[in-house]
Structures are given as C-alpha cells and as structure tokens.
PDB file of N, CA and C and ligand atoms in Angstrom:
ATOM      1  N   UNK A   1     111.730  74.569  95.449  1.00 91.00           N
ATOM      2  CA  UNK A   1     110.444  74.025  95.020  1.00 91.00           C
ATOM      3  C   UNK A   1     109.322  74.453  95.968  1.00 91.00           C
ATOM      4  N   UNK A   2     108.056  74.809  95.383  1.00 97.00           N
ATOM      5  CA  UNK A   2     106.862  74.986  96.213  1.00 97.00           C
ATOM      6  C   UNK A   2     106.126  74.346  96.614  1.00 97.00           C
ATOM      7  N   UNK A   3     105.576  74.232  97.712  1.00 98.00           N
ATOM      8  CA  UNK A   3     104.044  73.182  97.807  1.00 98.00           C
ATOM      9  C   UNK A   3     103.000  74.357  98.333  1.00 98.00           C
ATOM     10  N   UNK A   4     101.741  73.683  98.049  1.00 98.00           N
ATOM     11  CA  UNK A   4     100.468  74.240  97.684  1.00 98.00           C
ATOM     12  C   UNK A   4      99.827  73.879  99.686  1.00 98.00           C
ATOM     13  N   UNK A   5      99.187  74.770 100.000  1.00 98.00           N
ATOM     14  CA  UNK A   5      98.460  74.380 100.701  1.00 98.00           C
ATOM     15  C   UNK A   5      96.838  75.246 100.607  1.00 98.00           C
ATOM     16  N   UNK A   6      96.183  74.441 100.963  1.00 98.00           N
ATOM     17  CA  UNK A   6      94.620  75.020 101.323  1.00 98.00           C
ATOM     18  C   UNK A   6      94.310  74.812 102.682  1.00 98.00           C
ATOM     19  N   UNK A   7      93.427  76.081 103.190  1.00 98.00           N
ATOM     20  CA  UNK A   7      93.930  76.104 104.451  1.00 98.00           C
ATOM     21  C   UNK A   7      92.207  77.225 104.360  1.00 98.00           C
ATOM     22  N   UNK A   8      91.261  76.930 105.388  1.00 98.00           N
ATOM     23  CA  UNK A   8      90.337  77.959 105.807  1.00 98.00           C
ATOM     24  C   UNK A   8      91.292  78.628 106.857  1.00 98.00           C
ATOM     25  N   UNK A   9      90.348  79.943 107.108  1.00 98.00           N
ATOM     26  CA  UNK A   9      90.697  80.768 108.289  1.00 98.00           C
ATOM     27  C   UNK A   9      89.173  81.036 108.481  1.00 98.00           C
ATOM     28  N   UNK A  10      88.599  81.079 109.606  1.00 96.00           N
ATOM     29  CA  UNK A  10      87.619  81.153 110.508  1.00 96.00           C
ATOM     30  C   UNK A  10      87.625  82.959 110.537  1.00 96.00           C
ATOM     31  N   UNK A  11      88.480  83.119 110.781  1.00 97.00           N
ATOM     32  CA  UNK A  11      88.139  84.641 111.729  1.00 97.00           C
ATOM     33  C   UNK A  11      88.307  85.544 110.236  1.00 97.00           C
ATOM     34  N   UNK A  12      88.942  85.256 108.992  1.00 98.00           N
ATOM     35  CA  UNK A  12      89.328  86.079 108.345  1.00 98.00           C
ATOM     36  C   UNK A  12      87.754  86.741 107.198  1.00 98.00           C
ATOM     37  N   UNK A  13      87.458  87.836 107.638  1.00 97.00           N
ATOM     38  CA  UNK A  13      86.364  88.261 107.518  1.00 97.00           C
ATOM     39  C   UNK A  13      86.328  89.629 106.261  1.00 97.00           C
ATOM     40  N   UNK A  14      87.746  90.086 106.110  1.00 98.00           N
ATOM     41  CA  UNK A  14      87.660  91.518 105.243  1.00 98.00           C
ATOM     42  C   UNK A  14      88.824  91.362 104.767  1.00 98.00           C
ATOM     43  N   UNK A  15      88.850  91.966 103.730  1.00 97.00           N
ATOM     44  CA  UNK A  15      90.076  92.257 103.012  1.00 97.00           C
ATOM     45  C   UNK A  15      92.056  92.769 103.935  1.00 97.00           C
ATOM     46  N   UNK A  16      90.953  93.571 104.740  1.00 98.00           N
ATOM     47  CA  UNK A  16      92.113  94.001 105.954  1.00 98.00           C
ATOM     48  C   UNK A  16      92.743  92.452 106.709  1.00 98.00           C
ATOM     49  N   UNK A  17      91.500  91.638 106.971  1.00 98.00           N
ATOM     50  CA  UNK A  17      92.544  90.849 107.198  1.00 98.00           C
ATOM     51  C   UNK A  17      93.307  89.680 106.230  1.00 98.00           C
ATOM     52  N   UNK A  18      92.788  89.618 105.310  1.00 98.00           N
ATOM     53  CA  UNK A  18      93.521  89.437 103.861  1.00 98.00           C
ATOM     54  C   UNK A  18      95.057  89.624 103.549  1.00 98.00           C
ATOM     55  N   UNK A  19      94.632  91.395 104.253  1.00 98.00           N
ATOM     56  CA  UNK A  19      96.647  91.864 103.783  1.00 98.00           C
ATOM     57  C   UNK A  19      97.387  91.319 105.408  1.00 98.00           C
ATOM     58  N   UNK A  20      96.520  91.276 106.860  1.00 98.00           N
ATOM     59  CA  UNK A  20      97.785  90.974 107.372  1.00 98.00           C
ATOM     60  C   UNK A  20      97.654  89.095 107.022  1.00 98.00           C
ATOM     61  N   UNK A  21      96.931  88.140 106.696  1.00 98.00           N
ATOM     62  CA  UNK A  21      97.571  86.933 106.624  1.00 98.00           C
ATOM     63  C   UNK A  21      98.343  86.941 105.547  1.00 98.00           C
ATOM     64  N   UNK A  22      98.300  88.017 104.572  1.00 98.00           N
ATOM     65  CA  UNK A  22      99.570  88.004 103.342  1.00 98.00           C
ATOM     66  C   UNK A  22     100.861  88.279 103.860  1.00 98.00           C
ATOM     67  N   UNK A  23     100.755  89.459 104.647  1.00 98.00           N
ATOM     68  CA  UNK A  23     102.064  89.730 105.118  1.00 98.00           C
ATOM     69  C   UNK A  23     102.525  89.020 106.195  1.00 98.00           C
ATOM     70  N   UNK A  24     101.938  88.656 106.689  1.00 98.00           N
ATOM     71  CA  UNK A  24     102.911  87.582 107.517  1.00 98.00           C
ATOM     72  C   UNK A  24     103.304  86.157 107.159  1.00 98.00           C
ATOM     73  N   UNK A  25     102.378  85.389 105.995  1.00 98.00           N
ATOM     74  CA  UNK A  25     103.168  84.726 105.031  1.00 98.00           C
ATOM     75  C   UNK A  25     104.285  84.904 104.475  1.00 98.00           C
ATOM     76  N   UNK A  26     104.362  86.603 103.978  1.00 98.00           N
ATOM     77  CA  UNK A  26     105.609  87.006 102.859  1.00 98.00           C
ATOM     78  C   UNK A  26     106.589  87.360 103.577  1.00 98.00           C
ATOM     79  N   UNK A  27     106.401  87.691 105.127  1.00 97.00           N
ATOM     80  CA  UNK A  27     107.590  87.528 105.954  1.00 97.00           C
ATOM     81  C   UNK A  27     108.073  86.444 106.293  1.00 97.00           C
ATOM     82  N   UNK A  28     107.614  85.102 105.811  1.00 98.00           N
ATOM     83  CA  UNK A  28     108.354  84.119 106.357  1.00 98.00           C
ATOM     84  C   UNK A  28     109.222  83.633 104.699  1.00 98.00           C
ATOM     85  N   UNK A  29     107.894  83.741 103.884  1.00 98.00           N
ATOM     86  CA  UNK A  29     108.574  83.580 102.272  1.00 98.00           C
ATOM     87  C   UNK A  29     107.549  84.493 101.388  1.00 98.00           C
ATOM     88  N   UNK A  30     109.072  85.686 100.771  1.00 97.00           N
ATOM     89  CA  UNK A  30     108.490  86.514 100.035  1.00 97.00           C
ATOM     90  C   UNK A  30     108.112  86.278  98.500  1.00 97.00           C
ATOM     91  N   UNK A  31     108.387  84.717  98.280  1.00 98.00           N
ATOM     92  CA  UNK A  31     107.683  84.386  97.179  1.00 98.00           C
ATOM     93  C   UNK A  31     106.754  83.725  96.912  1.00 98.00           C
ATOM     94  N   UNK A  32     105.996  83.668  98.110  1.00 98.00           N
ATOM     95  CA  UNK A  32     104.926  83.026  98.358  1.00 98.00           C
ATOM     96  C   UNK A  32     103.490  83.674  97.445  1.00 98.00           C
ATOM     97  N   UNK A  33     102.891  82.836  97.221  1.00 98.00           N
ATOM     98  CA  UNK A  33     101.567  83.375  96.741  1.00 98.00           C
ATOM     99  C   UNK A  33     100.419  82.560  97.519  1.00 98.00           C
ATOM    100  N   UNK A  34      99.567  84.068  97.543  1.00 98.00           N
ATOM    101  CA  UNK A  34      98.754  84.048  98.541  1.00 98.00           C
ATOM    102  C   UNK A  34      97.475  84.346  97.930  1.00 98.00           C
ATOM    103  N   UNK A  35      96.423  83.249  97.788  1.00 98.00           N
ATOM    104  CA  UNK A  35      95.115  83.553  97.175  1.00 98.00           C
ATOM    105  C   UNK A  35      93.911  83.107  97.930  1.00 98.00           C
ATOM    106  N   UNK A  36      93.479  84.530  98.278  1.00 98.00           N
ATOM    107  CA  UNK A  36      92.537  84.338  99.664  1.00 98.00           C
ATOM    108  C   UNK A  36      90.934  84.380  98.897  1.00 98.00           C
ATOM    109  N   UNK A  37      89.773  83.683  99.021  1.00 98.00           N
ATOM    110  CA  UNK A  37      88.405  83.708  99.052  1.00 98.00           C
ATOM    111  C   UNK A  37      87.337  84.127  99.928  1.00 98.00           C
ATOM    112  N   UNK A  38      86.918  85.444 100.306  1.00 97.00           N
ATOM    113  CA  UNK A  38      86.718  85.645 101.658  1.00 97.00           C
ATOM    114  C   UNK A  38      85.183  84.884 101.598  1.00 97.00           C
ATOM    115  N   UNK A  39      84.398  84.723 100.649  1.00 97.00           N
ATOM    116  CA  UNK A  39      83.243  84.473 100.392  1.00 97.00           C
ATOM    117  C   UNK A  39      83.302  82.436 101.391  1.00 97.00           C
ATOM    118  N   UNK A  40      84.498  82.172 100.731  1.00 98.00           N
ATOM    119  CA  UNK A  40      84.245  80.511 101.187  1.00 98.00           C
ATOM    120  C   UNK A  40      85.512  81.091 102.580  1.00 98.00           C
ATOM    121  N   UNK A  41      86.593  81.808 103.008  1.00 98.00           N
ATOM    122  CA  UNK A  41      87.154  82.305 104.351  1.00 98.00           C
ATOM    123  C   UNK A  41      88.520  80.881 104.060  1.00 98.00           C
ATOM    124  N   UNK A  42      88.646  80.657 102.500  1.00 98.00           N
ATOM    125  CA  UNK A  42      89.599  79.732 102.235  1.00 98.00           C
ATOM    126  C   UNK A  42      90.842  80.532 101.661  1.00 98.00           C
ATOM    127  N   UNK A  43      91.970  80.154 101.713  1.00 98.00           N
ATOM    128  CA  UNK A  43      93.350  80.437 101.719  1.00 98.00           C
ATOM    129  C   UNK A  43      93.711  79.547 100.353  1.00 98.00           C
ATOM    130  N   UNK A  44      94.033  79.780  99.044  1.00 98.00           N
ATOM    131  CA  UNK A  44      95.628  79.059  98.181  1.00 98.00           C
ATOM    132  C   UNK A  44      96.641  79.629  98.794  1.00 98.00           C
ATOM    133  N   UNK A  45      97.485  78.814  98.765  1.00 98.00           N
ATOM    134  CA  UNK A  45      98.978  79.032  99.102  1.00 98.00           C
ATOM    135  C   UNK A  45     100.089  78.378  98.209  1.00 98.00           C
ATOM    136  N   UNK A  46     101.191  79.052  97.868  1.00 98.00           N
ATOM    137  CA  UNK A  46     102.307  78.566  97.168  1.00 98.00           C
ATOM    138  C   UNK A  46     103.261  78.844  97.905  1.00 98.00           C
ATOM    139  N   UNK A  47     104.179  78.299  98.656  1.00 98.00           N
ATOM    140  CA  UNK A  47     105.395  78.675  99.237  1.00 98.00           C
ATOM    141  C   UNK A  47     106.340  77.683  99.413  1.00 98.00           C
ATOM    142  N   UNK A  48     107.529  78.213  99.637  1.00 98.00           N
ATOM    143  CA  UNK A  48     109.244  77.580  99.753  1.00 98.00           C
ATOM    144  C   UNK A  48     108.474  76.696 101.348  1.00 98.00           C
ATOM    145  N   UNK A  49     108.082  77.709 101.950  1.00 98.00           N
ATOM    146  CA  UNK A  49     107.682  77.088 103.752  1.00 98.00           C
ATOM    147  C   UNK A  49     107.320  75.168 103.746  1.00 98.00           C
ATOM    148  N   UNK A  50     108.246  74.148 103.690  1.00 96.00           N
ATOM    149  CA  UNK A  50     107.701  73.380 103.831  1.00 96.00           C
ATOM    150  C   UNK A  50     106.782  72.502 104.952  1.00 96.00           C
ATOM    151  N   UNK A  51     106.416  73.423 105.904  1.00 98.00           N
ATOM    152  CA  UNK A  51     106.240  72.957 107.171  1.00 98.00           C
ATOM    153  C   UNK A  51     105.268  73.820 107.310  1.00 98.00           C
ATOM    154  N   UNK A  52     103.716  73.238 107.294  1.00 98.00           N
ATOM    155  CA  UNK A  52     102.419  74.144 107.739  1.00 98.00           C
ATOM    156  C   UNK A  52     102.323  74.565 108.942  1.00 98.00           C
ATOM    157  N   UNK A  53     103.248  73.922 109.936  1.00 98.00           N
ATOM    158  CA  UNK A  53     103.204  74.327 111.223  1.00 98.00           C
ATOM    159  C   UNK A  53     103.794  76.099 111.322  1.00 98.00           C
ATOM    160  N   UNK A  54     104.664  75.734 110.681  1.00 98.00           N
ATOM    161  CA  UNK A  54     105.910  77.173 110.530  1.00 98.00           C
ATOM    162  C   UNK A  54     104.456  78.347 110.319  1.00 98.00           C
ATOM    163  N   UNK A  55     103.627  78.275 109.381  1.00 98.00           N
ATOM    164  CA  UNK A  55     102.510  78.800 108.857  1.00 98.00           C
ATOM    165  C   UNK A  55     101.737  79.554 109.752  1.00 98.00           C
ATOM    166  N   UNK A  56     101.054  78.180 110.737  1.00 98.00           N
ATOM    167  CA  UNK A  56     100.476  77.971 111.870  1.00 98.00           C
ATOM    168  C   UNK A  56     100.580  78.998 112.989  1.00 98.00           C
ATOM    169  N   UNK A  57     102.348  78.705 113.008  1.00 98.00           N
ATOM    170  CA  UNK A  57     102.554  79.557 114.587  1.00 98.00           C
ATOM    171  C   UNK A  57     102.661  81.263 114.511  1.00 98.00           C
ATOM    172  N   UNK A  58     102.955  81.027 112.834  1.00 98.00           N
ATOM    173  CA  UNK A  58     103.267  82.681 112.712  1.00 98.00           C
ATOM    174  C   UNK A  58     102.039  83.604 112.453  1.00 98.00           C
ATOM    175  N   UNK A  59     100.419  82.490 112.019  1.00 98.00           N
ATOM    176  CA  UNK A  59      99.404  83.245 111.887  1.00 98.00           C
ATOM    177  C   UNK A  59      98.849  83.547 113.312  1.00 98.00           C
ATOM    178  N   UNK A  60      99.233  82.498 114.159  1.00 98.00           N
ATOM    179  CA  UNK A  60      98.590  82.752 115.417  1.00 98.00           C
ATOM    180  C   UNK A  60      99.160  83.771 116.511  1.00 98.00           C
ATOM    181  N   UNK A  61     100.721  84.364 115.749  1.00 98.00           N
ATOM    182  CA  UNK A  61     100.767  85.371 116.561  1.00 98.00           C
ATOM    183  C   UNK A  61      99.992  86.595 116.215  1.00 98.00           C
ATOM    184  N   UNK A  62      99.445  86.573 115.258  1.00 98.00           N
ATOM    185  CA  UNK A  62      98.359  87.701 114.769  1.00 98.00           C
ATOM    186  C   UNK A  62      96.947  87.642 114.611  1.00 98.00           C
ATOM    187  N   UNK A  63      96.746  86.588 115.372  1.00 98.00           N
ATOM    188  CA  UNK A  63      95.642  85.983 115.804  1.00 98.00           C
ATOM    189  C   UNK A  63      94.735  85.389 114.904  1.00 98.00           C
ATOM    190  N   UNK A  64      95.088  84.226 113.985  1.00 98.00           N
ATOM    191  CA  UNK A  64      94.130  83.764 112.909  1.00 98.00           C
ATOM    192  C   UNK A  64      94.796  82.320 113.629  1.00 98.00           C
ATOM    193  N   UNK A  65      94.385  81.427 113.206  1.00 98.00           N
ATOM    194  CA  UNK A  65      93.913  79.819 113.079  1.00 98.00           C
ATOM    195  C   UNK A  65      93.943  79.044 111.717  1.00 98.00           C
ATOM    196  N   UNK A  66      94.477  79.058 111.324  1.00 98.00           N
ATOM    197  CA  UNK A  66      94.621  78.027 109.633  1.00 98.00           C
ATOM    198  C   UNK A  66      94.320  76.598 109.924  1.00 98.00           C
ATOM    199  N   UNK A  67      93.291  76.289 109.522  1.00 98.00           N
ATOM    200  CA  UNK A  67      92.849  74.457 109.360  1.00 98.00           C
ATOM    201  C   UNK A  67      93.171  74.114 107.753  1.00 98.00           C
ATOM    202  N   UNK A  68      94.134  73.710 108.005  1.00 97.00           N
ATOM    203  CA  UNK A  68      94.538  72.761 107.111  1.00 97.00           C
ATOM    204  C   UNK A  68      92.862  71.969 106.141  1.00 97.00           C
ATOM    205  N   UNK A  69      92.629  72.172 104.540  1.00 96.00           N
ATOM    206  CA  UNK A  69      91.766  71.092 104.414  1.00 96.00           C
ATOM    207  C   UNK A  69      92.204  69.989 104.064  1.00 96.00           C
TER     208      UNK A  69
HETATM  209 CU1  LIG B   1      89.253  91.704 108.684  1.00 88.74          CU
END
C-alpha cells in the first residue's frame, strides 16, 4: 500500500534537480511517483516508503531538505 506525501524543497530550483530528487526516491522505491511543481518548489509523492524520515535522510545526502506540509 502507498501513502501520499507533500513535501516543499527550498533549494529545488530546475528540472535537473527534479531528476536527482526523482532518482533518489526511486532508489529507495521504484514505484514511487514523483510529481514535482517547480513554480510552487512543492513535491507529490506516492510511495511503499512508509517513513518520511527514510525520505529525509536520503534527500539530504544529495543535498535537498524536504519540509513536510
Ligand atoms: Cu536544479
């Protein structure tokens, strides 16, 4: 089962960084869906990941910040 999260990113500014917060989502779950807004710098999310932290630690090794809304 999936849960949904919404989540800004601060730093995420271009499409480039678009594909790496995708791919490092889809490395944790590759059935995740990932629907980014760069205009509002907000994140949809669908994933198996039940734990936003899990999310968290793996965006910040690539240097983004996810606030939870
Ligand atoms: Cu960028």
């Amino acid at each position: 089962m999936k849960k949904t999260f919404d989540f800004t990113v601060d730093d995420m500014t271009c499409g480039g960084c678009v594909k790496r917060i995708t791919l490092a989502i889809n490395k944790l779950d590759d059935s995740a869906e990932v629907n980014a807004d760069l205009a509002t710098k907000s994140v949809h999310l669908e994933t198996r990941v039940s734990d936003f932290n899990i999310i968290t630690q793996e965006l910040d090794k690539i240097g983004y910040k996810p606030i939870l809304k």
